[in-house]
Amino acid sequence: MSDPIDRRTFTTLTAGFVLGSASDLHAADDPKPAPGPTEAAFARDYPPPGFKPSWKNPQINRLLVQDFVIFAHSDLPMTKKLLEKEPALLNAAMDWGKGDWETGLGGASHMGRHDIVEFLLERGARIDIFCAAMMGQLDAVKAFLTLQPKLIDAKGPHGFTLHFHAQVGGKPAEPVLDYLQSVKKIELKPNPFLKKPQ
C-alpha cells in the first residue's frame, strides 16, 4: 500500500483535477487569461416543454459561483464573506464540465472540512448522503441506503465515493466507514489527510 499523502498535496491534486491540467495551474504566470468554461452545443431534437420559465430574476454570476465553490473547499473566512455578499450562493452549483456538478457544501465535504460544512448547514445548505457520510451521520446514511440501496455506488463531485467521504471525515466518520464496508467492501486508498509518520 502506498504512503498517505498530506493535505497540501491532496489539495493541489484535487485542484488540478477540478480546474484542468497541470499546465493550466501556471496560468497565473501567463499574461493571457485562461479560457473560461464553454457551454456545450445543443439543439432540441424533441418538442419543447409546455412550461415557459419567466426568467424575471437574473442568474447568479457564474464566476461568483465558481469562486464560492472553490473557497468552500478550504477557506472558511472567504466562504463566509462571499455568502454574506450573495446569500443565494448557499446552494449554487458549478458544472466543472460534463455534468460534474459541485456545491460549496460538496467541496467542503470531500475535503473533510467539518468547520465549513457546519457553517453551511447552519445557514440551510441542502445536506446529501456524501456530506452525511463525511460528518459521521450514521443514521442518515443508513436511511438513504435503505431508501435506495444502489446509492452505495453513487459518485459525488469529481467522482468521489461514499467510502472516500467517510474516510476524509476522520474519527467522527469511522462508524459510517465501517457500515459502508459492511454493505460493500472495497479496497480503501490511504486517507489523504493523514500526516505521514516522521
N, CA and C of each residue as an Amber inpcrd file, in Angstrom:
protein
   594
   0.8520000  -1.1860000   0.0000000   0.0000000   0.0000000   0.0000000
   0.8860000   1.2330000   0.0000000   0.5400000   2.2180000  -0.7820000
   1.3700000   3.4170000  -0.8640000   1.1920000   4.2890000   0.3670000
   2.1600000   5.1660000   0.6100000   2.0890000   6.0650000   1.7550000
   0.9710000   7.0730000   1.5720000   0.3040000   7.4840000   2.6840000
  -0.6990000   8.5370000   2.5570000  -0.0480000   9.8450000   2.1330000
  -0.8430000  10.6930000   1.4740000  -0.3160000  11.9940000   1.0870000
  -0.8330000  13.0390000   2.0610000  -0.1050000  14.1340000   2.1910000
  -0.5300000  15.1530000   3.1310000  -1.6180000  16.0370000   2.5200000
  -2.2470000  16.8570000   3.3620000  -3.3760000  17.7000000   2.9580000
  -2.9980000  18.6350000   1.8140000  -1.8120000  19.2700000   1.9020000
  -1.4050000  20.2200000   0.8580000  -1.2830000  19.5180000  -0.4870000
  -0.6620000  18.3400000  -0.4920000  -0.5160000  17.5940000  -1.7500000
  -1.8790000  17.2010000  -2.2880000  -2.7600000  16.7180000  -1.3940000
  -4.0910000  16.3060000  -1.8400000  -4.8630000  17.5060000  -2.4060000
  -4.7820000  18.6430000  -1.7220000  -5.4850000  19.8360000  -2.2050000
  -4.9770000  20.2350000  -3.5810000  -3.6620000  20.1770000  -3.7700000
  -3.0910000  20.5310000  -5.0720000  -3.5690000  19.5720000  -6.1460000
  -3.5580000  18.2780000  -5.8270000  -4.0110000  17.2820000  -6.8050000
  -5.4850000  17.4720000  -7.1340000  -6.2940000  17.7260000  -6.1040000
  -7.7280000  17.9230000  -6.3260000  -7.9630000  19.1600000  -7.1720000
  -7.2590000  20.2430000  -6.8600000  -7.4240000  21.4710000  -7.6490000
  -7.0330000  21.2230000  -9.0990000  -5.9660000  20.4770000  -9.2990000
  -5.5430000  20.1700000 -10.6610000  -6.5920000  19.3630000 -11.3960000
  -7.1940000  18.4000000 -10.6940000  -8.2440000  17.5800000 -11.3030000
  -9.4470000  18.4280000 -11.6630000  -9.8330000  19.3060000 -10.7420000
 -11.0280000  20.1190000 -10.9460000 -10.8150000  21.1910000 -11.9950000
  -9.7190000  21.8560000 -11.9150000  -9.5440000  23.0610000 -12.7120000
  -8.7680000  22.8730000 -14.0040000  -8.2300000  21.7300000 -14.2310000
  -7.5790000  21.4930000 -15.5170000  -6.2550000  20.8060000 -15.3720000
  -5.5270000  20.7360000 -16.4390000  -4.2510000  20.0400000 -16.4510000
  -3.2050000  20.8130000 -15.6590000  -2.1020000  20.1430000 -15.3850000
  -1.0350000  20.7710000 -14.6010000  -0.5270000  22.0400000 -15.2710000
  -0.5140000  22.0620000 -16.5810000  -0.0260000  23.2680000 -17.2600000
  -0.9600000  24.4470000 -17.0120000  -2.2470000  24.1660000 -16.8260000
  -3.1960000  25.2420000 -16.5490000  -2.9740000  25.8530000 -15.1730000
  -2.3450000  25.0920000 -14.2660000  -2.1300000  25.6090000 -12.9170000
  -1.1530000  26.7770000 -12.9030000  -0.3620000  26.9140000 -13.9730000
   0.5980000  28.0140000 -14.0490000   0.0450000  29.1930000 -14.8450000
  -1.2600000  29.1900000 -15.0850000  -1.8720000  30.2390000 -15.8980000
  -1.7170000  31.6240000 -15.2650000  -1.5840000  31.6690000 -13.9270000
  -1.4370000  32.9690000 -13.2620000  -0.1510000  33.6710000 -13.7110000
   0.8680000  32.8880000 -14.0830000   2.1210000  33.4690000 -14.5500000
   2.0350000  33.9320000 -16.0010000   1.0400000  33.4450000 -16.7170000
   0.8730000  33.7470000 -18.1350000   0.0500000  35.0280000 -18.2650000
   0.5100000  35.9970000 -19.0650000  -0.2560000  37.2440000 -19.1840000
  -1.6240000  37.0400000 -19.8340000  -1.7810000  35.9720000 -20.6330000
  -3.0830000  35.7070000 -21.2390000  -3.9510000  34.9570000 -20.2420000
  -5.1510000  35.4340000 -19.9730000  -6.0030000  34.6960000 -19.0310000
  -6.4260000  33.3580000 -19.6240000  -6.6250000  32.3860000 -18.7440000
  -7.0870000  31.0740000 -19.1840000  -8.4980000  31.2130000 -19.7470000
  -8.8290000  30.4020000 -20.7470000 -10.1790000  30.4840000 -21.2900000
 -11.1910000  30.0410000 -20.2360000 -12.3500000  30.6430000 -20.2840000
 -13.4050000  30.2750000 -19.3500000 -14.1660000  29.0590000 -19.8350000
 -15.1330000  28.6390000 -19.0640000 -15.9220000  27.4810000 -19.4760000
 -16.7350000  27.8100000 -20.7260000 -16.9970000  26.8020000 -21.4950000
 -17.8380000  26.9840000 -22.6730000 -19.0400000  26.0670000 -22.5470000
 -20.1650000  26.5590000 -22.9900000 -21.3770000  25.7570000 -22.9440000
 -21.3820000  24.8230000 -24.1530000 -21.7170000  23.5580000 -23.9090000
 -21.7600000  22.5790000 -24.9960000 -22.8410000  22.9690000 -26.0000000
 -22.5730000  22.7050000 -27.2700000 -23.5700000  22.9730000 -28.3140000
 -24.8000000  22.1070000 -28.0550000 -25.9530000  22.6620000 -28.3540000
 -27.1950000  21.9300000 -28.1060000 -28.2910000  22.4500000 -29.0260000
 -29.0570000  21.5420000 -29.5660000 -30.2630000  21.8860000 -30.3190000
 -31.3050000  20.8330000 -29.9730000 -32.5170000  21.2710000 -29.6650000
 -33.5710000  20.3210000 -29.3070000 -33.8900000  19.4100000 -30.4820000
 -33.9820000  18.1150000 -30.1990000 -34.4750000  17.1630000 -31.1880000
 -35.7370000  16.4920000 -30.6390000 -36.4240000  17.2580000 -29.8100000
 -37.6610000  16.8270000 -29.1760000 -38.5350000  18.0600000 -29.0020000
 -39.8320000  17.8920000 -28.7780000 -40.6820000  19.0700000 -28.6090000
 -40.3250000  19.8250000 -27.3280000 -40.3420000  21.1470000 -27.3340000
 -40.0270000  21.8980000 -26.1120000 -41.0990000  21.6550000 -25.0480000
 -40.7310000  21.8070000 -23.7750000 -41.7270000  21.6450000 -22.7150000
 -42.8170000  22.7000000 -22.8400000 -43.9940000  22.3610000 -22.3410000
 -45.1130000  23.3020000 -22.4050000 -44.9180000  24.4970000 -21.4800000
 -44.2230000  24.3020000 -20.3700000 -43.9970000  25.3830000 -19.4140000
 -42.8660000  26.2800000 -19.9040000 -43.1100000  27.5750000 -19.8850000
 -42.0920000  28.5510000 -20.2870000 -41.6470000  29.3430000 -19.0520000
 -40.3740000  29.2260000 -18.6570000 -39.9140000  29.9940000 -17.4870000
 -39.9690000  31.4900000 -17.7530000 -40.2220000  32.2520000 -16.7010000
 -40.3610000  33.7070000 -16.8660000 -39.0090000  34.4320000 -16.8680000
 -37.9940000  33.8680000 -16.2440000 -36.6670000  34.4840000 -16.1530000
 -36.7510000  35.9400000 -15.6900000 -37.6040000  36.1890000 -14.6770000
 -37.7450000  37.5690000 -14.2080000 -36.5860000  38.0130000 -13.3190000
 -35.8380000  37.0570000 -12.7670000 -34.6900000  37.3980000 -11.9200000
 -33.3930000  37.0030000 -12.6190000 -32.3420000  37.8070000 -12.4720000
 -31.0630000  37.4430000 -13.0980000 -30.4400000  36.2410000 -12.3910000
 -29.7070000  35.4420000 -13.1390000 -28.9680000  34.3320000 -12.5500000
 -27.7650000  34.8820000 -11.7880000 -27.2800000  34.1020000 -10.8240000
 -26.0530000  34.4750000 -10.1250000 -24.9030000  34.3450000 -11.1160000
 -23.9900000  35.2640000 -11.0680000 -22.8420000  35.2580000 -11.9590000
 -22.0410000  33.9660000 -11.8030000 -21.7050000  33.3350000 -12.9320000
 -21.0020000  32.0440000 -12.9090000 -19.6260000  32.1650000 -12.2460000
 -18.9130000  33.2560000 -12.4510000 -17.5990000  33.4310000 -11.8330000
 -17.7240000  33.5010000 -10.3050000 -18.7720000  34.1620000  -9.8210000
 -19.0040000  34.2420000  -8.3760000 -19.3090000  32.8520000  -7.8180000
 -20.1230000  32.0820000  -8.5280000 -20.4240000  30.7130000  -8.0940000
 -19.1300000  29.9000000  -8.0620000 -18.3430000  29.9910000  -9.1290000
 -17.0800000  29.2610000  -9.2000000 -16.1860000  29.6040000  -8.0130000
 -16.0160000  30.8950000  -7.7320000 -15.1460000  31.3220000  -6.6340000
 -15.6610000  30.8100000  -5.2910000 -16.9720000  30.8920000  -5.0780000
 -17.5490000  30.4200000  -3.8240000 -17.2840000  28.9320000  -3.6350000
 -17.5300000  28.1490000  -4.6640000 -17.3240000  26.6970000  -4.5610000
 -15.8510000  26.3890000  -4.2930000 -14.9490000  27.0830000  -4.9570000
 -13.5200000  26.8510000  -4.7270000 -13.1310000  27.2290000  -3.3010000
 -13.5510000  28.4110000  -2.8410000 -13.2060000  28.8230000  -1.4780000
 -13.8050000  27.8790000  -0.4380000 -15.0080000  27.3380000  -0.7070000
 -15.6680000  26.4650000   0.2600000 -14.9130000  25.1470000   0.4550000
 -13.9840000  24.8330000  -0.4140000 -13.1530000  23.6470000  -0.2290000
 -12.2260000  23.7890000   0.9810000 -11.7770000  25.0380000   1.2740000
 -10.7030000  25.1430000   2.2600000 -10.5880000  26.4830000   2.9830000
 -11.4030000  27.4590000   2.6700000 -11.2030000  28.8040000   3.2180000
 -12.4990000  29.3090000   3.8590000 -12.6390000  29.0690000   5.1660000
 -13.8660000  29.4630000   5.8680000 -14.1090000  30.9750000   5.8480000
 -13.1050000  31.8170000   6.1180000 -13.3710000  33.2610000   6.0890000
 -13.8890000  33.7520000   4.7280000 -13.3010000  33.2780000   3.6320000
 -13.7700000  33.7140000   2.3140000 -15.1430000  33.1220000   1.9950000
 -15.4090000  31.9130000   2.4630000 -16.7280000  31.3040000   2.2720000
 -17.7820000  32.1730000   2.9600000 -17.4880000  32.5980000   4.1810000
 -18.4130000  33.4730000   4.9230000 -18.5970000  34.8020000   4.2010000
 -17.4870000  35.3780000   3.7440000 -17.5360000  36.6880000   3.0860000
 -18.3950000  36.6460000   1.8200000 -18.1800000  35.6310000   0.9870000
 -18.9440000  35.5570000  -0.2590000 -20.4090000  35.2230000  -0.0090000
 -20.6820000  34.4120000   1.0120000 -22.0810000  34.0970000   1.3230000
 -22.7970000  35.3230000   1.8770000 -22.0780000  36.1560000   2.6150000
 -22.6730000  37.4090000   3.0920000 -22.9550000  38.3380000   1.9100000
 -22.0520000  38.3630000   0.9540000 -22.2060000  39.2070000  -0.2430000
 -23.3970000  38.7500000  -1.0760000 -23.5530000  37.4040000  -1.2170000
 -24.6470000  36.8550000  -2.0290000 -25.1950000  35.5930000  -1.3620000
 -26.2190000  35.7450000  -0.5140000 -26.7720000  34.5920000   0.2100000
 -27.2830000  33.4690000  -0.6890000 -27.6520000  33.7800000  -1.9240000
 -28.1600000  32.7460000  -2.8300000 -27.0680000  31.7720000  -3.2770000
 -25.8200000  32.0340000  -2.9370000 -24.7360000  31.1060000  -3.2580000
 -24.8310000  29.8110000  -2.4470000 -25.5850000  29.8190000  -1.3680000
 -25.6220000  28.6990000  -0.4300000 -25.7970000  27.3510000  -1.1220000
 -26.7250000  27.2700000  -2.0720000 -26.9700000  26.0080000  -2.7750000
 -26.6100000  26.0800000  -4.2560000 -25.8680000  27.1050000  -4.6360000
 -25.4610000  27.2410000  -6.0380000 -24.4990000  26.1170000  -6.4000000
 -24.6140000  25.6410000  -7.6320000 -23.7620000  24.5480000  -8.0840000
 -22.9840000  24.9770000  -9.3160000 -21.7550000  24.4930000  -9.3910000
 -20.8840000  24.7500000 -10.5280000 -20.7490000  23.4630000 -11.3210000
 -20.8940000  23.5590000 -12.6370000 -20.6510000  22.4200000 -13.5180000
 -19.2220000  22.5490000 -14.0270000 -18.3350000  21.7010000 -13.5230000
 -16.9290000  21.7540000 -13.9140000 -16.7150000  21.1480000 -15.2980000
 -17.7580000  20.6600000 -15.8830000 -17.6880000  20.0800000 -17.2220000
 -18.2250000  18.6670000 -17.2200000 -18.9830000  18.3600000 -18.2540000
 -19.5610000  17.0230000 -18.4190000 -20.4340000  16.6270000 -17.2340000
 -21.1200000  17.6030000 -16.6550000 -22.0520000  17.2990000 -15.5700000
 -21.4170000  17.0200000 -14.2270000 -20.1690000  17.4450000 -14.0190000
 -19.5120000  17.3000000 -12.7180000 -19.9440000  18.4800000 -11.8490000
 -21.1630000  18.3650000 -11.3040000 -21.7560000  19.4400000 -10.5140000
 -21.2200000  19.4200000  -9.0940000 -20.9620000  20.6060000  -8.5540000
 -20.4440000  20.7160000  -7.1960000 -20.9560000  21.9880000  -6.5410000
 -21.4020000  21.8430000  -5.2990000 -21.7860000  22.9900000  -4.4790000
 -20.6480000  23.2750000  -3.5010000 -20.7630000  24.3860000  -2.7940000
 -19.7930000  24.6700000  -1.7420000 -19.7990000  23.5670000  -0.6910000
 -20.9870000  23.0890000  -0.3290000 -21.1060000  22.0160000   0.6530000
 -20.4330000  20.7450000   0.1430000 -20.5990000  20.4560000  -1.1380000
 -19.9590000  19.2770000  -1.7230000 -18.4450000  19.3760000  -1.6670000
 -17.9120000  20.5610000  -1.9730000 -16.4660000  20.7630000  -1.9170000
 -15.9210000  20.6130000  -0.5060000 -16.5890000  21.2440000   0.4560000
 -16.1490000  21.1430000   1.8480000 -16.2470000  19.7050000   2.3440000
 -17.2620000  18.9770000   1.8770000 -17.4610000  17.5930000   2.3240000
 -16.3350000  16.6860000   1.8630000 -15.9510000  16.7570000   0.5840000
 -14.9160000  15.8230000   0.1450000 -13.5170000  16.2620000   0.5580000
 -13.4010000  17.4580000   1.1350000 -12.1200000  17.8850000   1.7020000
 -12.0500000  17.6060000   3.2080000 -13.1370000  17.0730000   3.7680000
 -13.1440000  16.7740000   5.1990000 -13.1770000  18.0130000   6.0760000
 -13.7210000  19.1130000   5.5640000 -13.7430000  20.3760000   6.3070000
 -15.0110000  20.4960000   7.1470000 -14.9770000  19.8740000   8.3300000
 -16.1230000  19.8930000   9.2400000 -16.5580000  21.3230000   9.5550000
 -15.5870000  22.2270000   9.7310000 -15.9250000  23.6050000  10.1010000
 -16.7370000  24.3010000   9.0140000 -16.3300000  24.1400000   7.7650000
 -17.0470000  24.7910000   6.6650000 -18.3990000  24.1270000   6.4560000
 -18.4350000  22.7980000   6.5460000 -19.7090000  22.0830000   6.4030000
 -20.6950000  22.5370000   7.4790000 -20.2500000  22.5990000   8.7270000
 -21.1450000  23.0200000   9.8160000 -21.6620000  24.4320000   9.5740000
 -20.7860000  25.3310000   9.1350000 -21.2130000  26.6990000   8.8360000
 -22.2930000  26.7030000   7.7610000 -22.0720000  25.9660000   6.6760000
 -23.0420000  25.9590000   5.5670000 -24.3530000  25.2910000   5.9710000
 -24.2780000  24.2000000   6.7330000 -25.5130000  23.5480000   7.1910000
 -26.3100000  24.4540000   8.1230000 -25.6200000  25.1870000   8.9830000
 -26.3070000  26.1330000   9.8810000 -27.0420000  27.2080000   9.1030000
 -26.5580000  27.5180000   7.9000000 -27.2100000  28.5360000   7.0560000
 -28.3150000  27.9470000   6.1850000 -28.4740000  26.6010000   6.2200000
 -29.5580000  25.9690000   5.4810000 -29.1590000  25.2520000   4.2140000
 -27.8520000  24.9530000   4.0500000 -27.4170000  24.1970000   2.8680000
 -28.1060000  22.8320000   2.8620000 -28.3520000  22.3200000   1.6630000
 -29.0540000  21.0410000   1.4960000 -28.0880000  19.8870000   1.6950000
 -28.2420000  19.1830000   2.8070000 -27.3640000  18.0500000   3.0960000
 -27.6620000  16.9100000   2.1260000 -26.6300000  16.1550000   1.7840000
 -26.8140000  14.9700000   0.9540000 -26.0820000  13.8010000   1.6090000
 -26.1590000  12.6290000   0.9910000 -25.5620000  11.4280000   1.5770000
 -24.0450000  11.5360000   1.6980000 -23.4060000  12.2540000   0.7940000
 -21.9460000  12.3900000   0.8430000 -21.5270000  13.2260000   2.0490000
 -22.2310000  14.3210000   2.2570000 -21.9680000  15.1710000   3.4250000
 -22.2590000  14.3950000   4.7070000 -23.3800000  13.6750000   4.7340000
 -23.7430000  12.8910000   5.9220000 -22.6590000  11.8560000   6.2320000
 -22.1160000  11.2110000   5.1930000 -21.0570000  10.2230000   5.4010000
 -19.8180000  10.8760000   6.0100000 -19.4060000  12.0300000   5.4760000
 -18.2140000  12.7130000   5.9880000 -18.4210000  13.1900000   7.4230000
 -19.6280000  13.6240000   7.7420000 -19.9000000  14.1580000   9.0810000
 -20.1580000  13.0660000  10.1150000 -20.1660000  11.8040000   9.6830000
 -20.3820000  10.7120000  10.6320000 -21.8440000  10.5260000  11.0230000
 -22.7500000  10.9510000  10.1740000 -24.1870000  10.8320000  10.4450000
 -24.6750000   9.4410000  10.0150000 -24.3780000   8.4430000  10.8420000
 -24.6470000   7.0490000  10.5040000 -26.1290000   6.7940000  10.2400000
 -27.0130000   7.3260000  11.0950000 -28.4480000   7.0890000  10.9020000
 -28.9310000   7.6470000   9.5690000 -28.4290000   8.8120000   9.1850000
 -28.8370000   9.4190000   7.9110000 -28.3390000   8.5780000   6.7360000
 -27.0930000   8.1180000   6.8040000 -26.5400000   7.2980000   5.7260000
 -27.3230000   6.0020000   5.6030000 -27.6330000   5.3670000   6.7370000
 -28.4310000   4.1360000   6.7140000 -29.8090000   4.3970000   6.1000000
 -30.4190000   5.5270000   6.4580000 -31.7510000   5.8520000   5.9230000
 -31.6940000   6.0410000   4.4050000 -30.6840000   6.7580000   3.9370000
 -30.5340000   6.9480000   2.4840000 -30.3900000   5.5940000   1.7840000
 -29.5360000   4.7180000   2.3330000 -29.2730000   3.4350000   1.6870000
 -30.4460000   2.4690000   1.8120000 -31.2720000   2.6320000   2.8580000
 -32.4930000   1.8380000   2.9680000 -33.4860000   2.2870000   1.9050000
 -33.5840000   3.5920000   1.7220000 -34.4660000   4.1530000   0.7030000
 -34.0220000   3.7260000  -0.6950000 -32.7060000   3.7770000  -0.9590000
 -32.1940000   3.4190000  -2.2820000 -30.8370000   2.7270000  -2.1210000
 -30.8440000   1.3860000  -2.0560000 -29.5860000   0.6550000  -1.8390000
 -28.5170000   0.9200000  -2.8950000 -28.8820000   1.2670000  -4.1040000
 -27.8800000   1.4920000  -5.1500000 -27.0530000   2.7480000  -4.9040000
 -27.4420000   3.5550000  -3.9380000 -26.6320000   4.7250000  -3.5900000
 -25.2500000   4.3290000  -3.0700000 -25.0760000   3.0690000  -2.7010000
 -23.7490000   2.6300000  -2.2440000 -22.7030000   2.8710000  -3.3330000
 -23.1310000   2.8770000  -4.5890000 -22.2110000   3.0960000  -5.7080000
 -22.2740000   4.5210000  -6.2550000 -23.0070000   5.3970000  -5.5860000
 -23.1560000   6.7700000  -6.0770000 -21.8110000   7.4840000  -6.0560000
 -21.6720000   8.4310000  -6.9570000 -20.4520000   9.2380000  -7.0200000
 -20.8140000  10.6930000  -6.7440000 -20.0200000  11.3280000  -5.9060000
 -20.1950000  12.7400000  -5.6150000 -19.3780000  13.5830000  -6.5840000
 -19.1750000  14.8550000  -6.2450000 -18.3570000  15.7100000  -7.1020000
 -17.0120000  15.0470000  -7.4110000 -16.5870000  15.1740000  -8.6570000
 -15.3060000  14.6560000  -9.1550000 -15.2060000  13.1320000  -9.0550000
 -16.3420000  12.4720000  -8.8490000 -16.3510000  11.0120000  -8.7890000
 -15.9880000  10.4310000  -7.4400000 -15.8680000  11.2590000  -6.3920000
 -15.5180000  10.7440000  -5.0720000 -16.6700000   9.9110000  -4.5070000
 -16.3320000   8.7550000  -3.9350000 -17.3170000   7.7950000  -3.4490000
 -17.7740000   8.1070000  -2.0280000 -18.8070000   7.3730000  -1.6080000
 -19.2580000   7.4690000  -0.2100000 -18.1450000   7.0340000   0.7360000
 -17.4830000   5.9400000   0.3890000 -16.3930000   5.4500000   1.2340000
 -15.3140000   6.5340000   1.4060000 -14.9760000   7.2080000   0.3150000
 -13.9680000   8.2710000   0.3820000 -14.4320000   9.3810000   1.3280000
 -15.6890000   9.8040000   1.1980000 -16.2050000  10.8660000   2.0640000
 -16.1370000  10.4560000   3.5360000 -16.4800000   9.1970000   3.8220000
 -16.3930000   8.7300000   5.2100000 -14.9400000   8.6950000   5.6720000
 -14.0340000   8.3200000   4.7820000 -12.6090000   8.2930000   5.1340000
 -12.1010000   9.6700000   5.5240000 -12.4120000  10.6870000   4.7030000
 -11.8730000  12.0190000   4.9930000 -12.5710000  12.6670000   6.1810000
 -13.6790000  12.0770000   6.6210000 -14.3780000  12.5900000   7.8040000
 -13.6270000  12.3350000   9.0940000 -12.6230000  11.4620000   9.0460000
 -11.8060000  11.2000000  10.2240000 -12.5340000  10.3950000  11.2830000
 -12.1350000  10.5770000  12.5220000 -12.6500000   9.8000000  13.6570000
 -14.1730000   9.8270000  13.7410000 -14.8280000  11.0070000  13.6090000
 -16.2990000  11.0070000  13.7320000 -17.0080000  10.1460000  12.6860000
 -16.3540000   9.9150000  11.5600000 -16.9880000   9.1660000  10.4740000
 -16.5650000   7.7000000  10.4310000 -15.7450000   7.2510000  11.3690000
 -15.3090000   5.8560000  11.3570000 -16.4720000   4.8610000  11.4030000
 -17.5130000   5.0990000  12.2460000 -18.6470000   4.1550000  12.2290000
 -19.3520000   4.1040000  10.8670000 -19.3980000   5.2300000  10.1640000
 -20.0010000   5.2590000   8.8330000 -19.1480000   4.4380000   7.8690000
 -17.8400000   4.6070000   7.9280000 -16.9510000   3.8490000   7.0450000
 -17.0890000   2.3490000   7.3180000 -17.1430000   1.9670000   8.5970000
 -17.3280000   0.5470000   8.9470000 -18.6460000   0.0280000   8.3710000
 -19.6960000   0.8210000   8.4940000 -21.0060000   0.4170000   7.9670000
 -20.9520000   0.2800000   6.4440000 -20.3780000   1.2580000   5.7610000
 -20.2780000   1.1910000   4.2990000 -19.4820000  -0.0360000   3.8690000
 -18.4230000  -0.3370000   4.5920000 -17.6210000  -1.5180000   4.2730000
 -18.4220000  -2.8080000   4.5020000 -19.3580000  -2.7820000   5.4760000
 -20.1880000  -3.9690000   5.7190000 -21.2210000  -4.1460000   4.6040000
 -21.6270000  -3.0360000   3.9880000 -22.5780000  -3.0920000   2.8720000
 -21.8670000  -3.5040000   1.5940000 -20.7200000  -2.8810000   1.3450000
 -19.9270000  -3.1990000   0.1560000 -18.4640000  -2.9450000   0.4840000
 -17.7250000  -4.0340000   0.6210000 -16.3090000  -3.9050000   0.9650000
 -15.5300000  -3.5140000  -0.2840000 -14.7390000  -2.4490000  -0.1570000
 -13.8700000  -2.0370000  -1.2460000 -12.4630000  -1.8560000  -0.6960000
 -11.4820000  -1.8660000  -1.5840000 -10.1150000  -1.5940000  -1.1550000
  -9.9800000  -0.0900000  -0.9640000  -9.6460000   0.3080000   0.2470000
  -9.5400000   1.7300000   0.5670000  -8.1390000   2.2310000   0.2520000
  -8.0810000   3.3860000  -0.3630000  -6.7950000   4.0430000  -0.5750000
  -6.4470000   4.7750000   0.7220000  -5.1880000   5.1240000   0.9310000
  -4.8280000   5.8390000   2.1670000  -5.6140000   7.1500000   2.2940000
  -5.9810000   7.4800000   3.5250000  -6.6720000   8.7400000   3.7840000
  -5.7220000   9.8780000   3.4380000  -6.0990000  10.7390000   2.4800000
  -5.1790000  11.7920000   2.0430000  -4.8890000  12.8490000   3.1030000
  -5.6690000  12.8730000   4.1910000  -5.4720000  13.9160000   5.1880000
  -4.6720000  13.4530000   6.3910000  -4.2890000  12.1860000   6.4120000
  -3.4370000  11.7130000   7.4940000  -1.9980000  12.1220000   7.2170000
  -1.3390000  12.6110000   8.2200000   0.0650000  13.0170000   8.0700000
   0.9370000  11.7680000   7.9490000   1.9710000  11.8680000   7.1180000
   2.9390000  10.7750000   7.0210000   3.6950000  10.6690000   8.3470000
   3.9750000   9.4210000   8.7830000   4.7880000   9.2900000  10.0060000
   6.1800000   9.8710000   9.7680000   6.7050000  10.5540000  10.7700000
   8.0310000  11.1870000  10.6430000   9.1210000  10.1860000  10.9560000
